[in-house]
Amino acid sequence: TQLLEQSPQFLSIQEGENLTVYCNSSSVFSSLQWYRQEPGEGPVLLVTVVTGGEVKKLKRLTFQFGDARKDSSLHITAAQTGDTGLYLCAGGGQLTFGSGTQLTVLP
Amino acid sequence: DAGVIQSPRHEVTEMGQEVTLRCKPISGHDYLFWYRQTMMRGLELLIYFNNNVPIDDSGMPEDRFSAKMPNASFSTLKIQPSEPRDSAVYFCATRRARDTEAFFGQGTRLTVV
């Protein structure tokens, strides 16, 4: 089983601040995905990264896939209260999920 | 398509009872996953199917858990007998192919008292 570790586990910031969360593994992945989950709902896909070194942008969110395809990061610029949620990375044919980063953006 | 449909949304049962959770996947999706989510352990993969065949059930906690996918339109996760430590939110997710987007149902919140 391919394991994914996320850090930090919890993050509380003020609106307008920038932040980065990380997803690391000792295994190589053909692709990594980032999901966001809100209370009472299932996770929803934000992005899929496939190529080593790839950078994808989704409005204020920037996703990067490591050159060796073992790690990924999610950077949020000028966080808003609506960004609050659980951010999960996932990968592999068996769709293993990391432990998640619970982000709280305070007004 | 209505998305992945899970039932029931909530289930409260007594310890020792049998519990059956149901999932209707999105039509045309070849992969189906069952997860369990708790605060302590996060989102754990229990089992996944490809074309109705179980591929990896190494995440199934013990023999009390079983899952079936008799056809492309339906899957069940059964716990017999249930225990309080089985209390969690159980999610079903499906995707069309490997490395594509996974779509989740709204989950079943199971409470075993």
PDB file of C-alpha atoms in Angstrom, chain B residues 25-104:
ATOM      1  CA  PRO B  25     -22.409   3.991  -8.580  1.00  0.00           C
ATOM      2  CA  ILE B  26     -22.434   6.416 -11.475  1.00  0.00           C
ATOM      3  CA  SER B  27     -23.258   4.585 -14.690  1.00  0.00           C
ATOM      4  CA  GLY B  28     -20.165   3.729 -16.711  1.00  0.00           C
ATOM      5  CA  HIS B  29     -17.743   4.001 -13.796  1.00  0.00           C
ATOM      6  CA  ASP B  30     -15.583   0.886 -13.642  1.00  0.00           C
ATOM      7  CA  TYR B  31     -14.063   1.456 -10.200  1.00  0.00           C
ATOM      8  CA  LEU B  32     -15.911   1.457  -6.884  1.00  0.00           C
ATOM      9  CA  PHE B  33     -14.315   2.210  -3.519  1.00  0.00           C
ATOM     10  CA  TRP B  34     -15.551   1.854   0.058  1.00  0.00           C
ATOM     11  CA  TYR B  35     -13.997   4.109   2.717  1.00  0.00           C
ATOM     12  CA  ARG B  36     -14.444   4.634   6.436  1.00  0.00           C
ATOM     13  CA  GLN B  37     -13.784   8.064   7.957  1.00  0.00           C
ATOM     14  CA  THR B  38     -13.165   8.864  11.611  1.00  0.00           C
ATOM     15  CA  MET B  39     -11.451  11.759  13.358  1.00  0.00           C
ATOM     16  CA  MET B  40      -8.740   9.467  14.667  1.00  0.00           C
ATOM     17  CA  ARG B  41      -7.919   7.497  11.529  1.00  0.00           C
ATOM     18  CA  GLY B  42      -8.973   9.800   8.709  1.00  0.00           C
ATOM     19  CA  LEU B  43     -10.273   8.394   5.420  1.00  0.00           C
ATOM     20  CA  GLU B  44      -9.366   4.702   5.279  1.00  0.00           C
ATOM     21  CA  LEU B  45      -9.756   2.575   2.159  1.00  0.00           C
ATOM     22  CA  LEU B  46     -11.612  -0.627   3.011  1.00  0.00           C
ATOM     23  CA  ILE B  47     -11.955  -2.310  -0.374  1.00  0.00           C
ATOM     24  CA  TYR B  48     -12.181  -1.465  -4.047  1.00  0.00           C
ATOM     25  CA  PHE B  49     -13.660  -3.142  -7.098  1.00  0.00           C
ATOM     26  CA  ASN B  50     -12.806  -2.961 -10.784  1.00  0.00           C
ATOM     27  CA  ASN B  51     -15.513  -4.145 -13.173  1.00  0.00           C
ATOM     28  CA  ASN B  52     -17.389  -5.691 -10.225  1.00  0.00           C
ATOM     29  CA  VAL B  53     -14.353  -7.749  -9.131  1.00  0.00           C
ATOM     30  CA  PRO B  54     -12.759  -7.084  -5.711  1.00  0.00           C
ATOM     31  CA  ILE B  55      -9.163  -6.021  -6.331  1.00  0.00           C
ATOM     32  CA  ASP B  56      -7.831  -5.094  -2.895  1.00  0.00           C
ATOM     33  CA  ASP B  57      -9.606  -5.854   0.381  1.00  0.00           C
ATOM     34  CA  SER B  58      -6.554  -5.493   2.612  1.00  0.00           C
ATOM     35  CA  GLY B  59      -8.179  -2.541   4.363  1.00  0.00           C
ATOM     36  CA  MET B  60     -11.174  -4.540   5.588  1.00  0.00           C
ATOM     37  CA  PRO B  61     -10.681  -4.536   9.375  1.00  0.00           C
ATOM     38  CA  GLU B  62     -11.673  -8.114  10.109  1.00  0.00           C
ATOM     39  CA  ASP B  63     -13.971 -10.935   9.125  1.00  0.00           C
ATOM     40  CA  ARG B  64     -16.979  -9.071  10.440  1.00  0.00           C
ATOM     41  CA  PHE B  65     -16.793  -6.852   7.355  1.00  0.00           C
ATOM     42  CA  SER B  66     -17.753  -8.053   3.888  1.00  0.00           C
ATOM     43  CA  ALA B  67     -18.451  -6.287   0.599  1.00  0.00           C
ATOM     44  CA  LYS B  68     -20.095  -7.395  -2.605  1.00  0.00           C
ATOM     45  CA  MET B  69     -20.714  -5.978  -6.043  1.00  0.00           C
ATOM     46  CA  PRO B  70     -23.165  -8.336  -7.760  1.00  0.00           C
ATOM     47  CA  ASN B  71     -23.481  -6.078 -10.809  1.00  0.00           C
ATOM     48  CA  ALA B  72     -22.287  -2.748 -12.178  1.00  0.00           C
ATOM     49  CA  SER B  73     -25.186  -0.883 -10.585  1.00  0.00           C
ATOM     50  CA  PHE B  74     -24.990  -1.914  -6.961  1.00  0.00           C
ATOM     51  CA  SER B  75     -22.625  -2.622  -4.105  1.00  0.00           C
ATOM     52  CA  THR B  76     -23.083  -3.447  -0.429  1.00  0.00           C
ATOM     53  CA  LEU B  77     -20.889  -3.278   2.640  1.00  0.00           C
ATOM     54  CA  LYS B  78     -22.043  -5.514   5.465  1.00  0.00           C
ATOM     55  CA  ILE B  79     -20.946  -5.583   9.088  1.00  0.00           C
ATOM     56  CA  GLN B  80     -21.967  -8.615  11.114  1.00  0.00           C
ATOM     57  CA  PRO B  81     -21.933  -8.435  14.077  1.00  0.00           C
ATOM     58  CA  SER B  82     -21.526  -4.684  14.552  1.00  0.00           C
ATOM     59  CA  GLU B  83     -19.493  -3.217  17.421  1.00  0.00           C
ATOM     60  CA  PRO B  84     -19.345   0.316  18.892  1.00  0.00           C
ATOM     61  CA  ARG B  85     -15.860   0.839  17.406  1.00  0.00           C
ATOM     62  CA  ASP B  86     -17.413   0.497  13.940  1.00  0.00           C
ATOM     63  CA  SER B  87     -19.120   3.854  14.444  1.00  0.00           C
ATOM     64  CA  ALA B  88     -17.931   6.128  11.628  1.00  0.00           C
ATOM     65  CA  VAL B  89     -18.979   7.711   8.345  1.00  0.00           C
ATOM     66  CA  TYR B  90     -18.773   5.234   5.487  1.00  0.00           C
ATOM     67  CA  PHE B  91     -18.283   6.599   1.974  1.00  0.00           C
ATOM     68  CA  CYS B  92     -18.690   4.985  -1.401  1.00  0.00           C
ATOM     69  CA  ALA B  93     -16.792   6.533  -4.331  1.00  0.00           C
ATOM     70  CA  THR B  94     -16.608   5.643  -7.998  1.00  0.00           C
ATOM     71  CA  ARG B  95     -14.517   6.636 -10.965  1.00  0.00           C
ATOM     72  CA  ARG B  96     -14.522   5.931 -14.659  1.00  0.00           C
ATOM     73  CA  ALA B  97     -10.904   4.790 -14.925  1.00  0.00           C
ATOM     74  CA  ARG B  98      -7.610   4.825 -13.087  1.00  0.00           C
ATOM     75  CA  ASP B  99      -6.274   8.337 -12.328  1.00  0.00           C
ATOM     76  CA  THR B 100      -9.584  10.000 -13.194  1.00  0.00           C
ATOM     77  CA  GLU B 101     -11.792  11.992 -10.862  1.00  0.00           C
ATOM     78  CA  ALA B 102     -13.444  10.068  -8.046  1.00  0.00           C
ATOM     79  CA  PHE B 103     -17.003  11.006  -7.155  1.00  0.00           C
ATOM     80  CA  PHE B 104     -18.190  10.421  -3.614  1.00  0.00           C
TER      81      PHE B 104
END
